[in-house]
């Protein structure tokens, strides 16, 4: 009897599924290939960019970040700021629903901000609540956020503070770091359908999304463990888009049928740098804090740093290391950051003769005739240790090229890769190195990059060069509180100019993001903007199936 | 005497637990930073993360940390040190929390282990069957064209670099329309069971093929040479003289004896391949244990590696135990002692 019933049910189910498939039209499923899945679905704990990509799709935050770097309100209709700049009052939209049908109110927002503020074991999101005093919701459509000082970049602080449903998270306020959040109830344009760690994430479109639904029905992110496999996956059409491909595969993929390669600035500001240890012994962190300060004294001389800058052929580095997919690096703020990037700086031109002249004039002669210049007092040769983290793919080739370029000006290098954490402990705040090849990935707001060369960051370990300049420090504090946008931009520009002119860093290049998509499946990918992030919600909301 | 064997196996596992623990405390790495320097990270946050992973406690009495070596108080309560907390949790089946996934290690490894067992189970069975059959034919038809073909292809298959073979198969297979990686086509979980099973077989095909080719060559060569030895024995001559058919001689007299060396190799392979299919799993994005180990090394996810190493050690020890038992079954002269 039971078995019969089961058969009947199975047949009904089969008929139903057949009807469903035929009647409603095939759902449009976007398949995206990437080489890493999110590290965690709990927004408080994530490190990887892949995690944030998923959060952007499933959650709302107060602001959305556009591809041009501007922000727009998402769940609020309007915002008013008090005269002292310390109280923000948001009018929250009505009628928004969580994915489980519960109403979304200002109370959820207040709860989320308070949670981020209280969880100091949330590695990155907690830091955005630095100036928050309180966030309260006097009613369901009003959120009042109070700060301890006026700050110019509230948008970039709120953009990653994803709003969490209080009715789910309130049970975890004391141990939020242990909550795996596999259901991922959010209010964003996509809903969690299925998650298999390190295999795939399947998201379905939230048809009730407050500002209109996406045109596709489903988005699947699938992990492929090597970039070569990603390239093969898009060639054979098993995925519709890949978020990254090795620079070496670009040419091969350009000739593939129905595949378009897109190139643009990376979504998250990403800088690559040659780090010059120039710490003044007076600024060396105390021994108890780990200060060693063994840097080569010549690097404290600006003339030597200038000579290194003039002797660096950035075009060649880009051609060889990045196979042409990069732009020459100029400032601490990469050129993909729009108005924040100081486009007026004129870079040091590649000129070996000039570099040699600078060193000659400053007294760095080759005293013993071994082909290597020596300190003016003859005490030691200009031989610099050059280190980089073992995880870096580009650094070994760069080290080789820099060795050749700087040999032309009588400077030799002792190149050595060091395991990342070991290098961190040599680097900062120990300052136990001469030169390093490394980089930073930063926030949409320039403040996180600009803080790095500040004097008070030497002891915390972020000021990796040991650079110290009172004028820079002053500007750094000012830009952090300047509410007039135009004035702040001006300060940010001046700071970049100072870092460039003092050769605090040599920025060899800015990376380009390279992605590829199938032209025979979906149209409307946003590949013409300054920044390129086809996996971002901006593209996924607008693409539609090819007819 | 079996008890003595089991005792030794347990002792070895205990040794691995201790070694594993200290090995990963000597390596560099900080879960609070994950190799990322981030100006947003404050000291209080770093400390809070350390507390979450229990890294604020001394490693063991007299030692605060092992990398760098920092001498601490010897008078602390031993039960409040990382080592004894780890051992205590392990006894409860808790292998710690993965730095990277922020999930219990046993959960992450559990999912991965079954996928690996599926892959190597299918691969090993095929490799053993084909290896034994081809080896048998090669030995029986020794010094004929069949033997030479089998010998050469066996040698080639055995010496092929695994990753190379896997990539070649991947390019060939995906151009034939086979799925390129993973264990299942995403989004199929609501499909009928048979469709999902078919999908799984499609995904299994290429990695299993790669695995089978690599191991089949080895098994075939061992089978062939061991069978040749057996066939040269006097009792085979006697069997021939009795007028037994070729099939009877092979089946009843030669095969069982010539299986002995193969059993050893299979057992050792089984133990190690739990981890050793790293290359195949990586090329085919197979969500198995080998892939997990490979990724975790790069991510410095020490609790996960610690758990994985323990799991592998247990597998190797178990496989050896099973090999010993099978041995005495196949050859009653061998006693387990």
PDB file of C-alpha atoms in Angstrom, chain A residues 199 223 253 295 304 381 462:
ATOM      1  CA  UNK A 199      32.266  23.546  -4.619  1.00  0.00           C
ATOM      2  CA  UNK A 223      35.027  26.917  -7.786  1.00  0.00           C
ATOM      3  CA  UNK A 253      41.322  33.415 -25.069  1.00  0.00           C
ATOM      4  CA  UNK A 295      68.179  49.140   7.005  1.00  0.00           C
ATOM      5  CA  UNK A 304      69.780  57.429  -3.496  1.00  0.00           C
ATOM      6  CA  UNK A 381      78.984  49.043  -0.696  1.00  0.00           C
ATOM      7  CA  UNK A 462      51.797  49.653   9.209  1.00  0.00           C
TER       8      UNK A 462
END
